[in-house]
Every structure is written in C-alpha cells, then in structure tokens.
mmCIF file of C-alpha atoms in Angstrom:
data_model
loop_
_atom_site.group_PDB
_atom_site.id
_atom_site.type_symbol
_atom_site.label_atom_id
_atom_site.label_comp_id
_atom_site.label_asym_id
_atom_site.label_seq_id
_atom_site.Cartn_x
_atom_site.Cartn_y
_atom_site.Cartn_z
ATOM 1 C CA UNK A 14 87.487 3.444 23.600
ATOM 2 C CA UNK A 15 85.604 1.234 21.569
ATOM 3 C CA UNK A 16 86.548 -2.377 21.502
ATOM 4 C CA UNK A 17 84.428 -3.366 18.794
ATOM 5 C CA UNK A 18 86.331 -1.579 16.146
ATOM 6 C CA UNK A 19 89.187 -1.843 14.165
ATOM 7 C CA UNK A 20 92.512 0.030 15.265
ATOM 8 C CA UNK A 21 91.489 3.413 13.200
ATOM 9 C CA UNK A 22 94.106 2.435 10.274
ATOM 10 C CA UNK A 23 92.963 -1.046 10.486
ATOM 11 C CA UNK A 24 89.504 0.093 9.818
ATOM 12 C CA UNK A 25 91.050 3.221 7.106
ATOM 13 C CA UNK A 26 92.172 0.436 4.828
ATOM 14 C CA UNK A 27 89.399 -2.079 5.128
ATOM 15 C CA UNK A 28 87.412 1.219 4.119
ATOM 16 C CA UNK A 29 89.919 1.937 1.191
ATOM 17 C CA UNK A 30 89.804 -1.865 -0.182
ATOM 18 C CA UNK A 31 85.814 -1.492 0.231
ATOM 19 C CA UNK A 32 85.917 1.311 -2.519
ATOM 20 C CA UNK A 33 86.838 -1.076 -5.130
ATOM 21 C CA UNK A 34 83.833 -2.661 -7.422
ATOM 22 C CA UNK A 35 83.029 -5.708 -6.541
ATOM 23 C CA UNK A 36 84.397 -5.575 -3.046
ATOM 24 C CA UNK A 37 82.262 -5.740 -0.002
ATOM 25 C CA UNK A 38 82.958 -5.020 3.764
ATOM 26 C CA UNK A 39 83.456 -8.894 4.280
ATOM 27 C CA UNK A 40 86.262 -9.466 1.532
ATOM 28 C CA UNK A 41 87.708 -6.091 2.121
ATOM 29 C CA UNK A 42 88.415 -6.894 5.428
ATOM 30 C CA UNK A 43 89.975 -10.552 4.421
ATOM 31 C CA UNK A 44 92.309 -8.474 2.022
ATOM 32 C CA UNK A 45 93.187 -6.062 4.779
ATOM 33 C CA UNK A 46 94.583 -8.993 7.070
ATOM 34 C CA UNK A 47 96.205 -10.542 4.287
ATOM 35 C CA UNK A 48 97.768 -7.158 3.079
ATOM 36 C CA UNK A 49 99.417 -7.096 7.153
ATOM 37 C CA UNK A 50 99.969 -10.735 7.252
ATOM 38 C CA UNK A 51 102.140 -10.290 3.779
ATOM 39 C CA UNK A 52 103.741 -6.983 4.343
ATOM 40 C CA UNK A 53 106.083 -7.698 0.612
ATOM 41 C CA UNK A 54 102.281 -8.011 -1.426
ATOM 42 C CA UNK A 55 101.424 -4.865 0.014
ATOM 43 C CA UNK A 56 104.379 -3.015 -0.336
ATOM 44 C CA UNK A 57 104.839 -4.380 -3.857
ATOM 45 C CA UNK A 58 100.607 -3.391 -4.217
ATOM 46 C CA UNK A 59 100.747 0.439 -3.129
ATOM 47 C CA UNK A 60 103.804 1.045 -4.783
ATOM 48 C CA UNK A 61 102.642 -0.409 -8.357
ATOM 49 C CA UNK A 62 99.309 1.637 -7.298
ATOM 50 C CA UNK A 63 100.936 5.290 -7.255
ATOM 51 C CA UNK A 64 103.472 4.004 -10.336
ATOM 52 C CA UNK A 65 100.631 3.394 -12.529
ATOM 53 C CA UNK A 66 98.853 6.454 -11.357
ATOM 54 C CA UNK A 67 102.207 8.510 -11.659
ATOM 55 C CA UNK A 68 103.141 6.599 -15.372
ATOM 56 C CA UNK A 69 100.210 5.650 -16.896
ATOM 57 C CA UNK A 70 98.767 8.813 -19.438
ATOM 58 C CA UNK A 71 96.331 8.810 -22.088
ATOM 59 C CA UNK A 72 97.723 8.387 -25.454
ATOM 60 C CA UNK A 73 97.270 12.497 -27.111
ATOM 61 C CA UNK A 74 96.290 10.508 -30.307
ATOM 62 C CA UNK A 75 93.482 7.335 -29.883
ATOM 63 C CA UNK A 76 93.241 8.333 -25.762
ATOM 64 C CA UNK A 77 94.414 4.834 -25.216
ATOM 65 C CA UNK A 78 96.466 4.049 -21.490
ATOM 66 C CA UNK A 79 99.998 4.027 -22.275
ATOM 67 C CA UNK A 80 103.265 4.699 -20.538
ATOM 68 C CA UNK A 81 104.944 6.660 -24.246
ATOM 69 C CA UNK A 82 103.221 9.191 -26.144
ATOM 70 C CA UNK A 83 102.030 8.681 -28.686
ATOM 71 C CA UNK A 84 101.144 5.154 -27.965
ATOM 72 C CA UNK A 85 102.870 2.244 -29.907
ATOM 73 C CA UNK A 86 99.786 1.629 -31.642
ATOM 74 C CA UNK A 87 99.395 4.878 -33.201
ATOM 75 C CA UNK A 88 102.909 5.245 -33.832
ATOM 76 C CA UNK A 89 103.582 1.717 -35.886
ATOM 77 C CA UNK A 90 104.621 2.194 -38.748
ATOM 78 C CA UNK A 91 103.042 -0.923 -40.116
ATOM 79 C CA UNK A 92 99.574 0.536 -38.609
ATOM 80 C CA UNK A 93 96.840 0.597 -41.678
ATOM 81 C CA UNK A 94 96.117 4.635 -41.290
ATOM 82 C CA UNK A 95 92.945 4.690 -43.319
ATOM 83 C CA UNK A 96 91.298 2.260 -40.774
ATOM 84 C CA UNK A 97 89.886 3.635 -37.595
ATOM 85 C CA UNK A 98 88.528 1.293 -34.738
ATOM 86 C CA UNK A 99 86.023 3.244 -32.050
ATOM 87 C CA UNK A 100 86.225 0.860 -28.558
ATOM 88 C CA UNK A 101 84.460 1.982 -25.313
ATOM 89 C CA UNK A 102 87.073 1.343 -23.328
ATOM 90 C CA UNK A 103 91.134 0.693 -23.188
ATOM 91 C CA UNK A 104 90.444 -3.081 -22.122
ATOM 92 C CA UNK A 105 88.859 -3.696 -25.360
ATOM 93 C CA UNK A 106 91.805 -2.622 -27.682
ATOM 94 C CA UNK A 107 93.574 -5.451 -25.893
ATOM 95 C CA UNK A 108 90.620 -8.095 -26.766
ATOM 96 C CA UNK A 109 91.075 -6.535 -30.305
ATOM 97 C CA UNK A 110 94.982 -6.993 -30.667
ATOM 98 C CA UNK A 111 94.562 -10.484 -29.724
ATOM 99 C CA UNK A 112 92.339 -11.311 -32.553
ATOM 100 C CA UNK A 113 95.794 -10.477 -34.234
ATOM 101 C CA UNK A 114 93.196 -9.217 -37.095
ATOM 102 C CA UNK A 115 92.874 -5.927 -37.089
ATOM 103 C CA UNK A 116 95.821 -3.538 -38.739
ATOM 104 C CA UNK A 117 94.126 -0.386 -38.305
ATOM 105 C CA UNK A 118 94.968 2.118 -35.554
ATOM 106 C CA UNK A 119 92.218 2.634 -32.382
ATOM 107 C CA UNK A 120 90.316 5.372 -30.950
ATOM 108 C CA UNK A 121 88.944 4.784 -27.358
ATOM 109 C CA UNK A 122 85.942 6.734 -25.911
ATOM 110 C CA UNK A 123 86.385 6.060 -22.424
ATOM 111 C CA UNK A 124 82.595 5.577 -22.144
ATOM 112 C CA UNK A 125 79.271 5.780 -24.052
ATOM 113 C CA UNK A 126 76.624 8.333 -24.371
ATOM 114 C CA UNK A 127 74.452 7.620 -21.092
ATOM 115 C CA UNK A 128 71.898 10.675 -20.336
ATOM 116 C CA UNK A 129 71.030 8.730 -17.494
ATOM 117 C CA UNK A 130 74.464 9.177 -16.390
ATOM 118 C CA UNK A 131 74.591 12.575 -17.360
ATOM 119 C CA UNK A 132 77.339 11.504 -20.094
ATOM 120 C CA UNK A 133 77.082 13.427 -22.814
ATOM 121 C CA UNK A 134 79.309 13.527 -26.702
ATOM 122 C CA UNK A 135 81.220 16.257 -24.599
ATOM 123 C CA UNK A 136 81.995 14.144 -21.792
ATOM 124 C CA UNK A 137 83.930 10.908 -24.301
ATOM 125 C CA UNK A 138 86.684 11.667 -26.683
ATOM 126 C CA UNK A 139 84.839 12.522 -29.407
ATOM 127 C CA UNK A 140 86.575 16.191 -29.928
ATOM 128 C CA UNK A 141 90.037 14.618 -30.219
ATOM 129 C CA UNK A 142 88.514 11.699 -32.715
ATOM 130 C CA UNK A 143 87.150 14.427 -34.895
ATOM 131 C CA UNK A 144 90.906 16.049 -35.067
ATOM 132 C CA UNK A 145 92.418 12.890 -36.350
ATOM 133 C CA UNK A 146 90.109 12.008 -39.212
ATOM 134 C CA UNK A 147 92.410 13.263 -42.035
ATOM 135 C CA UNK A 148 93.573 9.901 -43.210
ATOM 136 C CA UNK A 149 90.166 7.673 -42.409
ATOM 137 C CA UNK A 150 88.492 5.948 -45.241
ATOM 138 C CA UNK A 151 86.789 3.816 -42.823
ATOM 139 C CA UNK A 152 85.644 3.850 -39.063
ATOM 140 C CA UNK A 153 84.983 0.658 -37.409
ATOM 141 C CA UNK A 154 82.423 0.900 -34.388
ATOM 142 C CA UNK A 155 83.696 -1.862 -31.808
ATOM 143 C CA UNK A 156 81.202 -0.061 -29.094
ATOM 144 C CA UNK A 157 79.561 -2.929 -27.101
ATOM 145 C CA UNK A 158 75.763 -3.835 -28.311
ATOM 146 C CA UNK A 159 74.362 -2.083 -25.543
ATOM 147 C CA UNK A 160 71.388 0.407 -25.601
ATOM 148 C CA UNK A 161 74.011 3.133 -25.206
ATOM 149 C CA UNK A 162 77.030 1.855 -27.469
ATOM 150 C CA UNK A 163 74.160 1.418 -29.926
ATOM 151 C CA UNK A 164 73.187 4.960 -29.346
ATOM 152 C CA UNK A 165 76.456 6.248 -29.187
ATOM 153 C CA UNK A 166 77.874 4.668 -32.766
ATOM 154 C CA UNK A 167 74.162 6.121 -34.147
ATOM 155 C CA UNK A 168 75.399 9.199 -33.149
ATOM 156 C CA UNK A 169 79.236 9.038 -34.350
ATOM 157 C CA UNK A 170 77.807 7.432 -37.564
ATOM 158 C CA UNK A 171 75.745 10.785 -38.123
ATOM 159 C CA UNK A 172 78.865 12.944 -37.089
ATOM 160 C CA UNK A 173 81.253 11.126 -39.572
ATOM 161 C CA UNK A 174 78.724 9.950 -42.729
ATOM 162 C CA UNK A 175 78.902 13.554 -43.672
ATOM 163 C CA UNK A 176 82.959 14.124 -44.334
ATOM 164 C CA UNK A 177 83.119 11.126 -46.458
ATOM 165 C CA UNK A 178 83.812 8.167 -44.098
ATOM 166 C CA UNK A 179 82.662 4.966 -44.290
ATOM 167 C CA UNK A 180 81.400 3.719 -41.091
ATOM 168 C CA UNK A 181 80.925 0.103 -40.484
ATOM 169 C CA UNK A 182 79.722 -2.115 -37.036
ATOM 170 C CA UNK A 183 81.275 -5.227 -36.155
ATOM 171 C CA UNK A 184 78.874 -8.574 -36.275
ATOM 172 C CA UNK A 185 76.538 -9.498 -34.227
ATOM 173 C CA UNK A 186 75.659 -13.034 -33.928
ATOM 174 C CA UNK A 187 76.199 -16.516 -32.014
ATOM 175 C CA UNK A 188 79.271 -16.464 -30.588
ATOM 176 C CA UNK A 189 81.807 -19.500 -32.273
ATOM 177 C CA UNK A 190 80.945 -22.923 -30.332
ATOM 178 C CA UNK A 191 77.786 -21.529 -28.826
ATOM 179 C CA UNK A 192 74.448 -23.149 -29.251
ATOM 180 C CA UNK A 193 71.162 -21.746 -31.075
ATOM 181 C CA UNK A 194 69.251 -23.200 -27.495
ATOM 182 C CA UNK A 195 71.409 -21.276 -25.429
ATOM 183 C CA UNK A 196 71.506 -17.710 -27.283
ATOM 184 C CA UNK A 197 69.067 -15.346 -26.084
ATOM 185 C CA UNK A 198 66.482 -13.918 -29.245
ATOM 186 C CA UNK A 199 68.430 -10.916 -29.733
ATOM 187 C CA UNK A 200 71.545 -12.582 -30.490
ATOM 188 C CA UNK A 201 69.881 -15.012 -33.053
ATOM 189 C CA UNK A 202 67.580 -11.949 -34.526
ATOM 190 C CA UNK A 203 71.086 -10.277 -34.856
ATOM 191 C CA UNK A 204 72.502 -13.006 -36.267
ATOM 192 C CA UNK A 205 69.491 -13.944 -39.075
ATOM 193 C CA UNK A 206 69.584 -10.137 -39.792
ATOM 194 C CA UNK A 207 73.916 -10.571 -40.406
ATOM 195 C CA UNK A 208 73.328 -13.604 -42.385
ATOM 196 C CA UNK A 209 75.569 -14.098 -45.347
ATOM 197 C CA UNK A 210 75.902 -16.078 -48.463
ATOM 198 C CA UNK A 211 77.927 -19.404 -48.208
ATOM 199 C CA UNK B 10 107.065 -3.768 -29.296
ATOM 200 C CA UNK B 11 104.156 -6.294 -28.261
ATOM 201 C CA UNK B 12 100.945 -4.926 -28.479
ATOM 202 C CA UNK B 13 99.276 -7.678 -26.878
ATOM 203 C CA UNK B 14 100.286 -6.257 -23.468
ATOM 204 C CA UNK B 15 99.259 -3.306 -21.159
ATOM 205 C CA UNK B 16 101.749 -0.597 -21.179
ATOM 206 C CA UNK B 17 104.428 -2.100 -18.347
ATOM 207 C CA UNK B 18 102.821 0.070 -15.135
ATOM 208 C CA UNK B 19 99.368 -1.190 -16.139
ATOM 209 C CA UNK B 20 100.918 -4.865 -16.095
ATOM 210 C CA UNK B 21 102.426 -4.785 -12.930
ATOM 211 C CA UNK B 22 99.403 -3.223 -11.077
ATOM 212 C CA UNK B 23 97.182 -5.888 -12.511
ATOM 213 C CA UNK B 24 100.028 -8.341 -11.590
ATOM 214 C CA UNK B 25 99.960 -6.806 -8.022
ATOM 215 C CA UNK B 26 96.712 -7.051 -7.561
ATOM 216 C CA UNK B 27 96.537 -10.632 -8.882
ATOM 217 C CA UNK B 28 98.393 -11.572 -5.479
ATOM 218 C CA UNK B 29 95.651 -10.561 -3.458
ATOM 219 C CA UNK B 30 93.518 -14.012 -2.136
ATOM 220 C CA UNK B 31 90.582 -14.777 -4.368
ATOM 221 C CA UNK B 32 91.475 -12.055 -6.472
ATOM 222 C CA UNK B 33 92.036 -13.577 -10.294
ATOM 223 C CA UNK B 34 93.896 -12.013 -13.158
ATOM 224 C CA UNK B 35 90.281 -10.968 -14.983
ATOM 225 C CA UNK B 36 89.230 -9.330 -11.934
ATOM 226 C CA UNK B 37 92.562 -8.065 -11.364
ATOM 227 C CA UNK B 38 92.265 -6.336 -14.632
ATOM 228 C CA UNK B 39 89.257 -4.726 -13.873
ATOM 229 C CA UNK B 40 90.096 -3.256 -10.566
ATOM 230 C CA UNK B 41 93.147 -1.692 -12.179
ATOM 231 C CA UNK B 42 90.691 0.248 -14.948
ATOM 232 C CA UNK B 43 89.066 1.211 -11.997
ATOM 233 C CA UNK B 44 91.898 2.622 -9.960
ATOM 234 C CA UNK B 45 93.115 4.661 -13.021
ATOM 235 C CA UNK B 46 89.959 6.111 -13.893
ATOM 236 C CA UNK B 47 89.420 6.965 -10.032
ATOM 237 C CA UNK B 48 92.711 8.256 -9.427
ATOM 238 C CA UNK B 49 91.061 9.522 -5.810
ATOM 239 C CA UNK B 50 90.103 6.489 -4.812
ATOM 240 C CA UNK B 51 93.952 5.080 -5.870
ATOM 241 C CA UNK B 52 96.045 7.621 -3.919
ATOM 242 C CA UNK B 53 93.803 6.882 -0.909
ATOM 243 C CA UNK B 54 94.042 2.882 -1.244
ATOM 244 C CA UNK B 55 97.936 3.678 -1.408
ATOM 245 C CA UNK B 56 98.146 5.761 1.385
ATOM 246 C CA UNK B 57 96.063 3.236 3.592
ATOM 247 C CA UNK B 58 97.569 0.576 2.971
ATOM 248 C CA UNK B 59 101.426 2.598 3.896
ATOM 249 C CA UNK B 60 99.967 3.918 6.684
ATOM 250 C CA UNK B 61 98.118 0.599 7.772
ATOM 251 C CA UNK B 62 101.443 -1.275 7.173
ATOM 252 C CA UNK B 63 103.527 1.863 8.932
ATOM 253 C CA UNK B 64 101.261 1.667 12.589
ATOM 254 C CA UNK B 65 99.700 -1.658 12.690
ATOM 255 C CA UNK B 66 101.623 -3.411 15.012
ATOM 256 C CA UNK B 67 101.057 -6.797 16.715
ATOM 257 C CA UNK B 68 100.160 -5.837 20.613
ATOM 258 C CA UNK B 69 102.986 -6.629 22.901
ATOM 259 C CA UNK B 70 101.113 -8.642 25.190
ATOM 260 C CA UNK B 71 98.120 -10.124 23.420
ATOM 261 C CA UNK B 72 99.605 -10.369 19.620
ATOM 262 C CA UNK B 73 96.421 -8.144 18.121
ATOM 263 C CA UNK B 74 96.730 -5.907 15.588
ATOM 264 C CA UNK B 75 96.840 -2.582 17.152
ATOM 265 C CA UNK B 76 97.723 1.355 16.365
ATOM 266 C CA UNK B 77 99.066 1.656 20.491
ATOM 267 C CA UNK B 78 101.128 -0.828 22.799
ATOM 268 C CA UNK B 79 99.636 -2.020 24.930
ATOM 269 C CA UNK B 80 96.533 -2.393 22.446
ATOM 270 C CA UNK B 81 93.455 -0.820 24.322
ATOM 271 C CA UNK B 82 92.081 -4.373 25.517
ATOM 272 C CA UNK B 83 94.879 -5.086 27.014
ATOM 273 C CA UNK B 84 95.232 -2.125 29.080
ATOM 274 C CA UNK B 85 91.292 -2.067 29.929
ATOM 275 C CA UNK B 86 90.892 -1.669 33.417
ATOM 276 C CA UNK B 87 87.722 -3.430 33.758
ATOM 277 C CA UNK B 88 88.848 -6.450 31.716
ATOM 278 C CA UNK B 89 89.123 -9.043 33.794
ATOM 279 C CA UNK B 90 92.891 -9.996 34.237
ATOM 280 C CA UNK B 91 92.118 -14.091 35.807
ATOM 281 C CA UNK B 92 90.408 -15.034 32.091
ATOM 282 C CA UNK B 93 92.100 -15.372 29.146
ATOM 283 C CA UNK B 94 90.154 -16.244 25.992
ATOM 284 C CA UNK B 95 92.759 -18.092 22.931
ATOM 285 C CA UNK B 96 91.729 -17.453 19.534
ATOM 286 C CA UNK B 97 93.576 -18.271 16.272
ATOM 287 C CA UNK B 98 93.141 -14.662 13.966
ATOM 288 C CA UNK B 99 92.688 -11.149 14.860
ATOM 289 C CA UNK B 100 89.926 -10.986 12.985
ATOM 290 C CA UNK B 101 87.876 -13.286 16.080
ATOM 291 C CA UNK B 102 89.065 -11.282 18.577
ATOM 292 C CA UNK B 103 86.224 -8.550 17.093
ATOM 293 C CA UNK B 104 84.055 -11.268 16.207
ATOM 294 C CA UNK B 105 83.891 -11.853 20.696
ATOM 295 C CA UNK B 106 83.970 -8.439 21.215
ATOM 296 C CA UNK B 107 80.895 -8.168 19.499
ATOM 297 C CA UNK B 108 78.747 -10.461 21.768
ATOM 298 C CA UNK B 109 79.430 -7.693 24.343
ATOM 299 C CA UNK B 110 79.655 -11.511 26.370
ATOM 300 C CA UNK B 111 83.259 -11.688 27.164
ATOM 301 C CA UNK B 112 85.157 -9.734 29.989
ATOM 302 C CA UNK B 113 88.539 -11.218 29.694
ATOM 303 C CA UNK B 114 91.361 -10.488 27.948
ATOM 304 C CA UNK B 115 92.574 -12.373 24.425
ATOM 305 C CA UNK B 116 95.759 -13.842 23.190
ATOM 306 C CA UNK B 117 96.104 -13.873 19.155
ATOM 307 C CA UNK B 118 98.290 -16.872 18.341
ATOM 308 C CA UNK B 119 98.246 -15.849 14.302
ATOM 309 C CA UNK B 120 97.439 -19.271 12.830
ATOM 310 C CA UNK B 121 97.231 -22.778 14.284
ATOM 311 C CA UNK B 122 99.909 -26.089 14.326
ATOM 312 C CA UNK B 123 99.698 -27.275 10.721
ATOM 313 C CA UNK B 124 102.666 -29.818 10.081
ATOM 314 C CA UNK B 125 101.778 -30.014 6.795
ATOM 315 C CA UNK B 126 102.061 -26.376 5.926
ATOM 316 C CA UNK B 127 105.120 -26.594 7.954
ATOM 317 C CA UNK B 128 104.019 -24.729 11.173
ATOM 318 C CA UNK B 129 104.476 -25.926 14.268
ATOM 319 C CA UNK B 130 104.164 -24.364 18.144
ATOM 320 C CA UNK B 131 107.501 -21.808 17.607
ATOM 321 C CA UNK B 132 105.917 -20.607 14.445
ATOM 322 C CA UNK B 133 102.447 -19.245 16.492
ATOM 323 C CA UNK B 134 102.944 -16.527 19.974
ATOM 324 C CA UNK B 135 103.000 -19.718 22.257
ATOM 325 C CA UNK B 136 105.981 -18.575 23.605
ATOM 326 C CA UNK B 137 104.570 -15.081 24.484
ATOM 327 C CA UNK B 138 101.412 -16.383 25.976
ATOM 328 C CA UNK B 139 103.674 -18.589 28.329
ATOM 329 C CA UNK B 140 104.751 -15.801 29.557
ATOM 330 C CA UNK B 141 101.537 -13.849 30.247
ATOM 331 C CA UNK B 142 99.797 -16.333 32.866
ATOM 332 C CA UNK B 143 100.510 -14.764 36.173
ATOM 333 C CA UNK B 144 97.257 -13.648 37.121
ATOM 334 C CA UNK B 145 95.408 -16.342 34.961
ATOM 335 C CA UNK B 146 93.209 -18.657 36.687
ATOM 336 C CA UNK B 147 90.611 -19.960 33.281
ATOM 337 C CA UNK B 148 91.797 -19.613 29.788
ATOM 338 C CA UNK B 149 89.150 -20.137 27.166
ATOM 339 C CA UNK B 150 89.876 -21.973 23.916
ATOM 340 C CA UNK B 151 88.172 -20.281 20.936
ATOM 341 C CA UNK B 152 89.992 -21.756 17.859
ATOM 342 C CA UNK B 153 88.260 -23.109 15.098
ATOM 343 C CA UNK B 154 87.187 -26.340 15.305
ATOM 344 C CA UNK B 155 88.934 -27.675 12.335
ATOM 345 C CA UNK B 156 91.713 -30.752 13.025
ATOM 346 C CA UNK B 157 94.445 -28.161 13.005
ATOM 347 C CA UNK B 158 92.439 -26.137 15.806
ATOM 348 C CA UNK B 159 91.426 -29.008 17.963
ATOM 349 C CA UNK B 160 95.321 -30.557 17.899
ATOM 350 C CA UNK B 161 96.311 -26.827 18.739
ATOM 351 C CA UNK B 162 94.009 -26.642 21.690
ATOM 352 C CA UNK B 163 95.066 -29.926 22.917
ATOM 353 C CA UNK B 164 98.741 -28.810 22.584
ATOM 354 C CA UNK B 165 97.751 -25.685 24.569
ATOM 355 C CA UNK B 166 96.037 -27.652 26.955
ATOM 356 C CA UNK B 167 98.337 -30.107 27.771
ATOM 357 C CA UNK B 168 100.993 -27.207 28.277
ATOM 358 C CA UNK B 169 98.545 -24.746 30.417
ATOM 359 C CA UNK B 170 96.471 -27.885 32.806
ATOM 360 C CA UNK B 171 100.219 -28.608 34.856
ATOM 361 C CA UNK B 172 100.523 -24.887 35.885
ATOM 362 C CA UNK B 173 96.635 -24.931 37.307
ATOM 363 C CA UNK B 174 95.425 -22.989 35.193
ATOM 364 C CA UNK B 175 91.615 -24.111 33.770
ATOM 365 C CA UNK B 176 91.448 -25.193 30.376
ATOM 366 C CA UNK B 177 87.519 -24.588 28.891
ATOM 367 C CA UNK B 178 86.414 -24.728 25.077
ATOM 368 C CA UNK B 179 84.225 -22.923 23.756
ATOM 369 C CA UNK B 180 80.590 -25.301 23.091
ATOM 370 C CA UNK B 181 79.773 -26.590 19.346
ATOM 371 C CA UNK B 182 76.656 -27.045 18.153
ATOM 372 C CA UNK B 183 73.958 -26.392 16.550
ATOM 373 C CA UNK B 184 73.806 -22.489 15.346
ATOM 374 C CA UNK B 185 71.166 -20.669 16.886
ATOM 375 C CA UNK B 186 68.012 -20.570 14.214
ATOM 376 C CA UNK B 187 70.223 -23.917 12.718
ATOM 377 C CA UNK B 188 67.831 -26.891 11.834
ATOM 378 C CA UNK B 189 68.602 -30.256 12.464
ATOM 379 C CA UNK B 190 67.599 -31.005 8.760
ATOM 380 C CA UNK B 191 70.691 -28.914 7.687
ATOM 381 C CA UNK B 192 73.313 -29.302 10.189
ATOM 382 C CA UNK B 193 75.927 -31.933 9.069
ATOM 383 C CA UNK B 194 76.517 -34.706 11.075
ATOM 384 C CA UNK B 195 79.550 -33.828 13.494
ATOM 385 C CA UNK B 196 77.858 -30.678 14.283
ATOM 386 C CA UNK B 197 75.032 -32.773 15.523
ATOM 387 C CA UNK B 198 76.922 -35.346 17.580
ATOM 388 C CA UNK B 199 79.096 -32.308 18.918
ATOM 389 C CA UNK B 200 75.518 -30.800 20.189
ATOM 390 C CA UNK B 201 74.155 -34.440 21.955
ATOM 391 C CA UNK B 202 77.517 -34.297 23.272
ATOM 392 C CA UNK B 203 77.470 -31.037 24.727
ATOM 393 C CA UNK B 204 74.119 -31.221 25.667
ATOM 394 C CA UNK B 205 73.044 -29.589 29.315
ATOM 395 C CA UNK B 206 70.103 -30.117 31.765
ATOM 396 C CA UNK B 207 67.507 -27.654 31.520
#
C-alpha cells in the first residue's frame, strides 16, 4: 500500500477536476477537498453537470446551446430575418445580446477554420448556415480578429458573395475609453484603416 | 423570454461552478463551454465527484479521508503506535508522508480553533483524539503556524502534557535554499530561536 497517495477516488477526482482548462494538479486538488468538505456544492455541482449535459442541445437552426428547439432567438418573432450574425462561439451571442443592438438572428460556428488543428469548413456549421440563407440580405461576420476568424470569414465571404448576400465585418479599432499609448499597432492600423467622416 | 441569459441548465452549471473557491463567474463560464463541448470529460467529472463523495469517508481513528476503515496508515503494522503526529488538513497528512521522515501515526483535526469564524475545540476531532492515546508516549504538533494554529496547539498541549504524554512542535525557520534577504522577520527570529549546536 502506498501511503503517499490519495485514497484511489480521492486521487480519481483530483484527476477529473485536473481535466478542466486552466486547472492544474495544485488547484485541482484544493477543489477536491473543498468538494468533500462541502458535500451540498458538490452534490448541487455533479448534478447541474449531467443536467446540462442531459438538457442542453444545439439549436437545429443557428447551432446555438439551448434547452428548446428552435432556440428563442431564432424563433422571435420580432427577430430582423434578413440579418444574419456569424459568431465563433455560443458565449459570444451572449456578449452580442447585451449590446441590446443587434435585431438580427445568429449563426454560431462552434470554431474557426484551423488547418493546424485539422479543422476544416466540414468540421464548423457551415452546411447548416448554407440551408438557412433563404431570407439573408446581409451576413454579419462577428468571428474574432484572429489569423483564423480572419481566414474563416475570407472564406464564408467567398461562399456567400456569390448568391447575392451582402457580407459585412464588424469594426475594428480602439476599444471605447482605451488609450492610443496603450493599443498595440494593429489595433490603431485597424482603426486608421475604419476611419470615418465626423 | 430574456435573451440576455444562458438557456436555464447552462445557468445553473455556471452558477454551480461559481461556488467552487477561487473559481469566478467569468471563469465559471468558461469551464461550462468546456464541459459541454467535452461531454467525456463531463460524465467523468460527475461520476468522480459521486463516487468520491459516495466512499470517501473520514477514518475512524485518525479523521483522514479514506476509501477503507481503518484507513491504511492507521492499520500499518510498522507505524509506530507510541508517536502521534497532529496536523490541521488531510491534505498535510500526504504532504509528511512524502518526506518518507515520519513513522508515526496522524490525527486530522479538520480545521483549527477560530472564535471568530465561530469554531471552537467541539467543532475539530478533539474529542476523538482523546480517546486514541493509550499507547501514545510523544505527539507531534504539525499545524500551521498561523495564530489560530499556535492557540490550537497550545489548547492541545495544555490538554495532552497532564496525561504524560510529550508535547513537541514541529521547528520554524528558515526554508531550506531560503535567504535571509527574503525571509520576513518572524521567520527569522523563529530560526535564532530554534537555533541548535552544531
């Protein structure tokens, strides 16, 4: 018997919690103890785990998480549907509704184009965005200014151009309060290069 | 319908994992994107923590955590049953085991007298260690030295010295590969006090 270890489930869950991003052997094991110290928090924790994992779908429409389907987004009624915005991920259609400025409905690609990663078109939700294209005038690209969400809104831009769509990229420039010292030179190239009349 | 939300599952995993220590609501969010997009690594964080939670059990005689009763340490036949080393956390008891240095057995008292957080001697496995001193001729204090840790060792002591038994501390000092230049002052003083012939 080894006294240096962990009582095997002990040790199972640190392991488990040391899975997550972000989480190494050090905090996972705080977590663990504080997961058998508060037995509610972890009840309460693995149960909302497998609920979320048992509830939570993509939307069949903008491949959005949601618990209905279609997603209340895509089925408002008040939802602009000639306005299209493409988002890497679901996170982002929430930094998007709380803008409160967008009307249009969302499509989410659950990545970007990555060959490094071995993500390919095939590998986002870029079949299902081509099937629900009938009543787009104009496709937003919300894709993060990345080498790849760059890359991958090139490559959506080429797909959709074509059958009529406009396609349009949200600014890029200093961010409201920030400070010309403070901005790296990409952000103020990008910002010179989206300068408008005043 | 408020769009501004996650779907309700979502919510209530990122709320769930918002009680975890250290864990904020932005990071919270980002572990639960994480867990739905790995759903394998989610069903086994469940499971580990049930199970942890279902056979983790505090050791009848020391107060570890441990999968059997007694825990292995406790039943270890070479473990010297006259020596019993005090520590505060589970957690310590495998930080001593890993010096290889100690023989003895241990005795977990799950926190330390804290008035102001309302804990006092009932609240910790005094009781239990009372109980465990028969063949205990030296028991080693190895709480923390924080205030709580030293007035906890000095309640232990004061209980332990009447029946005979010997009360030793653990030394403070200087850590080894420490320098003087960055050691804080009561570190340093505990050091000259401690300090031995060579």
């Amino acid at each position: 018997m080894d006294f240096l270890s962990y009582p095997q489930p002990l040790a199972d869950l640190i392991a488990g919690l040391s899975r997550l991003p972000g989480i190494g052997p050090k905090t996972a094991g705080r977590l663990a103890f504080y997961l058998l110290q508060q037995p509610q928090v972890a009840e309460n924790l693995a149960e909302t785990i497998i609920k979320a994992q048992r509830e939570i779908k993509q939307c069949s429409l903008c491949c959005n998480y949601t618990d209905q389907d279609p997603c209340p987004i895509c089925e408002g009624e008040k939802r602009d549907r000639s306005l299209l915005c493409i988002v890497e991920q679901p996170r982002d259609v929430v930094s998007l509704e709380k803008t409160r400025e967008f009307k249009g409905r969302y499509h989410v690609l659950h990545g970007v184009i990555s060959p490094l990663e071995g993500i390919g078109p095939e590998q986002l939700t870029i079949s299902k965005l081509l099937t629900r294209l009938e009543e787009v005038k104009e496709v937003v690209m919300a894709v993060n200014p990345t080498v790849e969400g760059e890359a991958t809104a090139m490559y959506l831009a080429k797909l959709l151009k074509p059958l009529g769509i406009r396609v349009t990229r949200i600014a890029h420039g200093l961010p409201v309060g920030g400070d010309l010292e403070y901005a790296d030179e990409i952000t103020i190239a990008r910002a010179l290069e989206g300068r408008r009349q005043i």
